[in-house]
PDB file of C-alpha atoms in Angstrom:
ATOM      1  CA  MET X  87      -8.261   1.336 -25.861  1.00 50.00           C
ATOM      2  CA  VAL X  88      -7.089   2.379 -22.403  1.00 53.00           C
ATOM      3  CA  LEU X  89      -8.186   1.390 -18.893  1.00 53.00           C
ATOM      4  CA  ILE X  90      -8.640   4.282 -16.443  1.00 52.00           C
ATOM      5  CA  PRO X  91     -10.436   4.891 -13.127  1.00 56.00           C
ATOM      6  CA  GLY X  92     -13.898   6.389 -13.570  1.00 56.00           C
ATOM      7  CA  LYS X  93     -17.548   5.616 -14.190  1.00 50.00           C
ATOM      8  CA  VAL X  94     -19.162   4.928 -17.533  1.00 45.00           C
ATOM      9  CA  GLU X  95     -22.036   7.268 -16.690  1.00 49.00           C
ATOM     10  CA  ALA X  96     -19.818  10.060 -15.317  1.00 51.00           C
ATOM     11  CA  GLU X  97     -18.742  13.044 -17.341  1.00 53.00           C
ATOM     12  CA  VAL X  98     -15.160  12.933 -16.089  1.00 50.00           C
ATOM     13  CA  PHE X  99     -13.606  12.115 -19.429  1.00 53.00           C
ATOM     14  CA  ASN X 100     -12.132  14.787 -21.645  1.00 56.00           C
ATOM     15  CA  ASN X 101     -13.470  15.473 -25.114  1.00 58.00           C
ATOM     16  CA  ASP X 102     -11.107  12.968 -26.722  1.00 66.00           C
ATOM     17  CA  LEU X 103     -12.186   9.866 -24.756  1.00 62.00           C
ATOM     18  CA  VAL X 104     -15.394   7.852 -24.783  1.00 58.00           C
ATOM     19  CA  PRO X 105     -16.139   5.255 -22.052  1.00 59.00           C
ATOM     20  CA  VAL X 106     -17.301   1.909 -23.453  1.00 57.00           C
ATOM     21  CA  SER X 107     -17.399  -0.509 -20.523  1.00 58.00           C
ATOM     22  CA  THR X 108     -16.758  -0.939 -16.810  1.00 60.00           C
ATOM     23  CA  VAL X 109     -14.053  -3.588 -16.544  1.00 53.00           C
ATOM     24  CA  LEU X 110     -13.447  -3.885 -12.786  1.00 54.00           C
ATOM     25  CA  SER X 111     -14.846  -2.423  -9.579  1.00 61.00           C
ATOM     26  CA  PHE X 112     -12.949  -1.982  -6.300  1.00 61.00           C
ATOM     27  CA  SER X 113     -13.438  -0.463  -2.858  1.00 69.00           C
ATOM     28  CA  ALA X 114     -11.175   0.596  -0.009  1.00 78.00           C
ATOM     29  CA  PHE X 115      -9.542  -2.079   2.145  1.00 78.00           C
ATOM     30  CA  LEU X 116      -7.824  -2.166   5.497  1.00 83.00           C
ATOM     31  CA  ILE X 117      -4.466  -3.907   5.093  1.00 84.00           C
ATOM     32  CA  ALA X 118      -1.623  -4.790   7.451  1.00 86.00           C
ATOM     33  CA  ASN X 119       2.041  -5.676   7.344  1.00 88.00           C
ATOM     34  CA  ARG X 120       2.168  -9.423   8.066  1.00 86.00           C
ATOM     35  CA  GLY X 121       5.010  -9.094  10.587  1.00 86.00           C
ATOM     36  CA  SER X 122       3.239  -6.303  12.454  1.00 86.00           C
ATOM     37  CA  TRP X 123      -0.043  -8.197  12.266  1.00 82.00           C
ATOM     38  CA  GLU X 124       1.564 -11.152  14.032  1.00 84.00           C
ATOM     39  CA  THR X 125       3.483  -9.199  16.690  1.00 85.00           C
ATOM     40  CA  LYS X 126       1.862  -5.820  17.426  1.00 84.00           C
ATOM     41  CA  ASP X 127      -1.250  -4.959  19.394  1.00 81.00           C
ATOM     42  CA  MET X 128      -3.624  -3.483  16.832  1.00 82.00           C
ATOM     43  CA  GLY X 129      -6.670  -4.690  18.719  1.00 78.00           C
ATOM     44  CA  GLU X 130      -8.107  -1.315  19.729  1.00 78.00           C
ATOM     45  CA  VAL X 131      -8.042   0.043  16.181  1.00 79.00           C
ATOM     46  CA  LEU X 132      -9.351  -3.173  14.630  1.00 78.00           C
ATOM     47  CA  ALA X 133     -12.066  -3.765  17.208  1.00 78.00           C
ATOM     48  CA  SER X 134     -13.321  -0.181  16.850  1.00 76.00           C
ATOM     49  CA  ILE X 135     -13.596  -0.463  13.093  1.00 75.00           C
ATOM     50  CA  GLU X 136     -15.066  -3.965  13.055  1.00 74.00           C
ATOM     51  CA  ASP X 137     -17.607  -3.217  15.805  1.00 71.00           C
ATOM     52  CA  LYS X 138     -18.954  -0.035  14.219  1.00 62.00           C
ATOM     53  CA  LEU X 139     -18.467  -0.615  10.506  1.00 62.00           C
ATOM     54  CA  PHE X 140     -20.742  -3.589  10.179  1.00 58.00           C
ATOM     55  CA  THR X 141     -23.489  -2.656  12.684  1.00 54.00           C
ATOM     56  CA  GLY X 142     -26.717  -3.338  10.831  1.00 48.00           C
ATOM     57  CA  GLU X 143     -24.940  -3.476   7.472  1.00 49.00           C
ATOM     58  CA  GLY X 144     -23.979  -7.128   7.189  1.00 46.00           C
ATOM     59  CA  HIS X 145     -20.709  -8.537   8.399  1.00 45.00           C
ATOM     60  CA  PRO X 146     -17.301  -9.283   6.915  1.00 45.00           C
ATOM     61  CA  SER X 147     -16.426 -12.870   6.137  1.00 44.00           C
ATOM     62  CA  PRO X 148     -16.284 -15.221   9.168  1.00 42.00           C
ATOM     63  CA  VAL X 149     -12.549 -15.723   8.610  1.00 40.00           C
ATOM     64  CA  ASN X 150     -11.882 -11.993   8.990  1.00 47.00           C
ATOM     65  CA  VAL X 151     -14.140 -11.659  12.041  1.00 43.00           C
ATOM     66  CA  ALA X 152     -12.434 -14.594  13.751  1.00 47.00           C
ATOM     67  CA  ARG X 153      -8.974 -13.233  12.994  1.00 47.00           C
ATOM     68  CA  ILE X 154      -9.852  -9.725  14.194  1.00 43.00           C
ATOM     69  CA  ALA X 155     -11.363 -11.100  17.400  1.00 44.00           C
ATOM     70  CA  GLU X 156      -8.231 -13.196  17.959  1.00 47.00           C
ATOM     71  CA  ILE X 157      -5.920 -10.204  17.521  1.00 41.00           C
ATOM     72  CA  ALA X 158      -8.158  -7.838  19.511  1.00 42.00           C
ATOM     73  CA  GLY X 159      -8.071 -10.142  22.539  1.00 43.00           C
ATOM     74  CA  GLN X 160      -4.452 -11.207  22.248  1.00 42.00           C
ATOM     75  CA  TYR X 161      -2.771  -8.343  24.113  1.00 37.00           C
ATOM     76  CA  PRO X 162      -3.476  -6.542  27.378  1.00 37.00           C
ATOM     77  CA  SER X 163      -4.793  -3.035  26.675  1.00 36.00           C
ATOM     78  CA  GLY X 164      -2.005  -1.386  28.712  1.00 34.00           C
ATOM     79  CA  GLN X 165       0.592  -2.541  26.204  1.00 36.00           C
ATOM     80  CA  VAL X 166      -0.674  -0.282  23.394  1.00 34.00           C
ATOM     81  CA  ALA X 167       1.207   2.814  24.587  1.00 37.00           C
ATOM     82  CA  GLU X 168       4.516   0.917  24.511  1.00 44.00           C
ATOM     83  CA  ASP X 169       3.888  -0.553  21.100  1.00 73.00           C
ATOM     84  CA  ILE X 170       3.222   2.235  18.578  1.00 87.00           C
ATOM     85  CA  VAL X 171       0.910   1.256  15.719  1.00 91.00           C
ATOM     86  CA  ARG X 172       1.814   3.165  12.549  1.00 93.00           C
ATOM     87  CA  LEU X 173      -1.322   3.858  10.511  1.00 94.00           C
ATOM     88  CA  ALA X 174      -1.283   5.196   6.933  1.00 96.00           C
ATOM     89  CA  LEU X 175      -4.366   7.047   5.727  1.00 95.00           C
ATOM     90  CA  PRO X 176      -5.050   7.957   2.092  1.00 93.00           C
ATOM     91  CA  ASP X 177      -4.984  11.447   0.679  1.00 92.00           C
ATOM     92  CA  GLY X 178      -7.204  12.561  -2.184  1.00 87.00           C
ATOM     93  CA  HIS X 179     -10.799  11.487  -2.797  1.00 83.00           C
ATOM     94  CA  GLN X 180     -10.734   8.739  -0.142  1.00 86.00           C
ATOM     95  CA  GLN X 181     -10.131  11.178   2.725  1.00 91.00           C
ATOM     96  CA  LEU X 182     -13.749  12.071   3.494  1.00 90.00           C
ATOM     97  CA  PRO X 183     -15.108   8.483   3.478  1.00 88.00           C
ATOM     98  CA  THR X 184     -12.074   7.372   5.526  1.00 90.00           C
ATOM     99  CA  LEU X 185     -12.731  10.089   8.104  1.00 92.00           C
ATOM    100  CA  GLN X 186     -16.437   9.178   8.227  1.00 90.00           C
ATOM    101  CA  LEU X 187     -15.580   5.501   8.803  1.00 87.00           C
ATOM    102  CA  LEU X 188     -13.092   6.276  11.576  1.00 89.00           C
ATOM    103  CA  ASN X 189     -15.482   8.727  13.265  1.00 90.00           C
ATOM    104  CA  LYS X 190     -18.234   6.098  13.102  1.00 87.00           C
ATOM    105  CA  ALA X 191     -15.809   3.702  14.808  1.00 86.00           C
ATOM    106  CA  GLY X 192     -15.179   6.240  17.589  1.00 87.00           C
ATOM    107  CA  ILE X 193     -11.688   7.040  16.324  1.00 89.00           C
ATOM    108  CA  GLN X 194     -11.183  10.803  16.221  1.00 91.00           C
ATOM    109  CA  ILE X 195      -8.680  12.174  13.726  1.00 93.00           C
ATOM    110  CA  ASP X 196      -7.697  15.830  14.090  1.00 94.00           C
ATOM    111  CA  ASP X 197      -6.655  17.841  11.013  1.00 94.00           C
ATOM    112  CA  TYR X 198      -7.645  15.213   8.424  1.00 95.00           C
ATOM    113  CA  PRO X 199      -8.206  16.234   5.741  1.00 93.00           C
ATOM    114  CA  SER X 200      -5.954  19.179   6.440  1.00 92.00           C
ATOM    115  CA  ALA X 201      -6.549  22.678   5.098  1.00 91.00           C
ATOM    116  CA  THR X 202      -2.833  23.404   5.556  1.00 93.00           C
ATOM    117  CA  GLY X 203      -1.445  20.213   3.996  1.00 91.00           C
ATOM    118  CA  ASN X 204      -0.495  18.597   7.322  1.00 94.00           C
ATOM    119  CA  ARG X 205       0.473  14.970   6.606  1.00 95.00           C
ATOM    120  CA  ARG X 206       0.622  13.929  10.286  1.00 95.00           C
ATOM    121  CA  PRO X 207      -2.830  14.190  11.871  1.00 95.00           C
ATOM    122  CA  THR X 208      -3.369  13.182  15.485  1.00 94.00           C
ATOM    123  CA  THR X 209      -5.857  10.766  17.029  1.00 92.00           C
ATOM    124  CA  ASN X 210      -7.584  10.050  20.329  1.00 89.00           C
ATOM    125  CA  LEU X 211      -6.111   6.518  20.323  1.00 87.00           C
ATOM    126  CA  ALA X 212      -3.064   6.120  22.536  1.00 85.00           C
ATOM    127  CA  GLY X 213      -0.130   4.413  20.868  1.00 86.00           C
ATOM    128  CA  VAL X 214      -1.185   5.217  17.294  1.00 90.00           C
ATOM    129  CA  MET X 215       0.867   7.369  14.917  1.00 93.00           C
ATOM    130  CA  ILE X 216      -0.751   8.495  11.647  1.00 95.00           C
ATOM    131  CA  LYS X 217       0.659   9.680   8.346  1.00 96.00           C
ATOM    132  CA  VAL X 218      -1.259  10.664   5.209  1.00 96.00           C
ATOM    133  CA  ILE X 219       0.165   9.272   1.954  1.00 96.00           C
ATOM    134  CA  ARG X 220      -0.955   8.605  -1.606  1.00 94.00           C
ATOM    135  CA  PRO X 221      -3.151   5.469  -1.867  1.00 90.00           C
ATOM    136  CA  GLN X 222      -0.984   4.073  -4.678  1.00 92.00           C
ATOM    137  CA  ASP X 223       2.077   4.241  -2.384  1.00 95.00           C
ATOM    138  CA  VAL X 224       0.386   2.511   0.546  1.00 95.00           C
ATOM    139  CA  PRO X 225       0.927  -1.183  -0.342  1.00 95.00           C
ATOM    140  CA  LEU X 226       4.674  -0.815  -0.909  1.00 95.00           C
ATOM    141  CA  GLN X 227       5.081   1.291   2.248  1.00 95.00           C
ATOM    142  CA  VAL X 228       3.200  -1.329   4.291  1.00 95.00           C
ATOM    143  CA  ALA X 229       5.176  -4.164   2.679  1.00 95.00           C
ATOM    144  CA  ASN X 230       8.442  -2.383   3.525  1.00 94.00           C
ATOM    145  CA  GLY X 231       7.411  -2.168   7.179  1.00 92.00           C
ATOM    146  CA  ASN X 232       7.023   1.614   7.260  1.00 93.00           C
ATOM    147  CA  PHE X 233       3.389   1.204   8.390  1.00 93.00           C
ATOM    148  CA  ASP X 234       1.584  -1.500  10.337  1.00 94.00           C
ATOM    149  CA  LEU X 235      -1.968  -0.761   9.174  1.00 94.00           C
ATOM    150  CA  ALA X 236      -3.288   1.235   6.243  1.00 94.00           C
ATOM    151  CA  ILE X 237      -6.359   2.091   4.239  1.00 92.00           C
ATOM    152  CA  THR X 238      -6.033   1.935   0.468  1.00 90.00           C
ATOM    153  CA  GLY X 239      -7.976   0.926  -2.602  1.00 87.00           C
ATOM    154  CA  ARG X 240      -8.085  -2.738  -3.510  1.00 85.00           C
ATOM    155  CA  ASP X 241      -7.009  -1.760  -7.034  1.00 84.00           C
ATOM    156  CA  TRP X 242      -3.665  -0.497  -5.666  1.00 88.00           C
ATOM    157  CA  LEU X 243      -3.360  -3.548  -3.427  1.00 90.00           C
ATOM    158  CA  LEU X 244      -3.895  -5.976  -6.317  1.00 88.00           C
ATOM    159  CA  GLU X 245      -1.485  -4.093  -8.561  1.00 89.00           C
ATOM    160  CA  HIS X 246       1.157  -4.365  -5.837  1.00 93.00           C
ATOM    161  CA  LEU X 247       0.500  -8.094  -5.309  1.00 93.00           C
ATOM    162  CA  TYR X 248       0.731  -8.785  -9.056  1.00 91.00           C
ATOM    163  CA  ARG X 249       4.165  -7.156  -9.051  1.00 93.00           C
ATOM    164  CA  PHE X 250       5.292  -8.665  -5.735  1.00 94.00           C
ATOM    165  CA  PRO X 251       3.412 -11.965  -5.157  1.00 93.00           C
ATOM    166  CA  SER X 252       5.305 -12.753  -1.944  1.00 94.00           C
ATOM    167  CA  SER X 253       4.651  -9.306  -0.446  1.00 94.00           C
ATOM    168  CA  PRO X 254       4.127  -9.400   3.340  1.00 94.00           C
ATOM    169  CA  ILE X 255       0.697  -7.739   3.184  1.00 93.00           C
ATOM    170  CA  THR X 256      -2.387  -9.126   4.892  1.00 88.00           C
ATOM    171  CA  GLU X 257      -5.785  -8.026   3.603  1.00 86.00           C
ATOM    172  CA  LEU X 258      -8.034  -7.513   6.638  1.00 88.00           C
ATOM    173  CA  LEU X 259     -11.376  -5.917   5.761  1.00 85.00           C
ATOM    174  CA  ASP X 260     -13.358  -4.636   2.813  1.00 84.00           C
ATOM    175  CA  LEU X 261     -14.359  -1.231   4.168  1.00 84.00           C
ATOM    176  CA  LYS X 262     -17.163  -0.910   1.602  1.00 78.00           C
ATOM    177  CA  PHE X 263     -16.450   2.687   0.624  1.00 73.00           C
ATOM    178  CA  GLY X 264     -14.355   4.572  -1.898  1.00 65.00           C
ATOM    179  CA  ARG X 265     -15.709   2.528  -4.777  1.00 63.00           C
ATOM    180  CA  VAL X 266     -13.587   2.878  -7.900  1.00 59.00           C
ATOM    181  CA  LYS X 267     -14.371   1.434 -11.304  1.00 61.00           C
ATOM    182  CA  ILE X 268     -11.805   0.675 -13.968  1.00 58.00           C
ATOM    183  CA  VAL X 269     -13.336   1.764 -17.265  1.00 60.00           C
ATOM    184  CA  ALA X 270     -12.303   0.949 -20.837  1.00 64.00           C
ATOM    185  CA  VAL X 271     -12.143   4.114 -22.954  1.00 67.00           C
ATOM    186  CA  VAL X 272     -11.442   4.746 -26.636  1.00 68.00           C
ATOM    187  CA  SER X 273     -10.819   7.789 -28.789  1.00 70.00           C
ATOM    188  CA  LYS X 274     -13.956   9.700 -29.686  1.00 71.00           C
ATOM    189  CA  ASP X 275     -12.792   9.418 -33.319  1.00 73.00           C
ATOM    190  CA  LEU X 276     -13.698   5.705 -33.305  1.00 73.00           C
ATOM    191  CA  SER X 277     -17.308   4.783 -33.929  1.00 72.00           C
ATOM    192  CA  VAL X 278     -17.473   2.619 -30.811  1.00 71.00           C
ATOM    193  CA  THR X 279     -20.383   2.689 -28.374  1.00 70.00           C
ATOM    194  CA  ASP X 280     -19.695  -0.425 -26.323  1.00 69.00           C
ATOM    195  CA  VAL X 281     -17.112  -3.157 -25.875  1.00 65.00           C
ATOM    196  CA  TYR X 282     -18.746  -5.368 -28.544  1.00 68.00           C
ATOM    197  CA  SER X 283     -18.365  -2.759 -31.261  1.00 69.00           C
ATOM    198  CA  LEU X 284     -14.584  -2.734 -30.686  1.00 65.00           C
ATOM    199  CA  LYS X 285     -14.300  -5.784 -32.965  1.00 63.00           C
ATOM    200  CA  ALA X 286     -15.764  -3.855 -35.887  1.00 57.00           C
ATOM    201  CA  ALA X 287     -13.542  -0.844 -35.275  1.00 53.00           C
TER     202      ALA X 287
END
C-alpha cells in the first residue's frame, strides 16, 4: 500500500494502482516566516486577502482575524516601499486558484501563470517582490528566510513541520482552495476494494 495525492473517484491512477481510501485532505494555506511576521509590514497584502477572501463565505478563526488586524494596522502605509515583502507563489496546479484568490483580493499579478516560464511575475502592490517556486519547496524556503509570505499546500507545510518541529513558520490562513487528498492505493493484482479488505489480502 502506498499513499499518494489524488481522489478516490478520479481516474488519475495508472493501470497498476487501485485507490482504496482517502486518508487525509488538505487545502492551500498562507504562511509566513516568524521573524518577518514580527518585523515587516505585510499589512496591505494580508488585509487585501482577508477582506476579500471571506466576504460572504464565513470567516477564518477569530485568532487569525485578530492577528491579521493587528499586523495590518501596525505600520504606516508609507513604510511598505522601504520594506520589501518577498512573496512566494506556487507553480503547478495551484497557480490558477492562487491567481483567482489574489485577483479577488484586488492584487494584480502580471505573467502568472507564465506562458514563457517566467518565475518572477510583477504585482500592483508597491514593496512586494514575487517568485514562483514548487509548493513542496515553499516551507523550507520560508523557514530559511528567503521569503516572508507564501502560499503552499498544508500537506507540504505539515511534512516540513514534522521534519523540523522548531521551524520558524507561522500558519496564517486556510485559503480554502487547492484541495488535495492523500489516497491509499494498492496494486491492481490484489483483490482489495476498500481499506477493510486489506486485512484479508
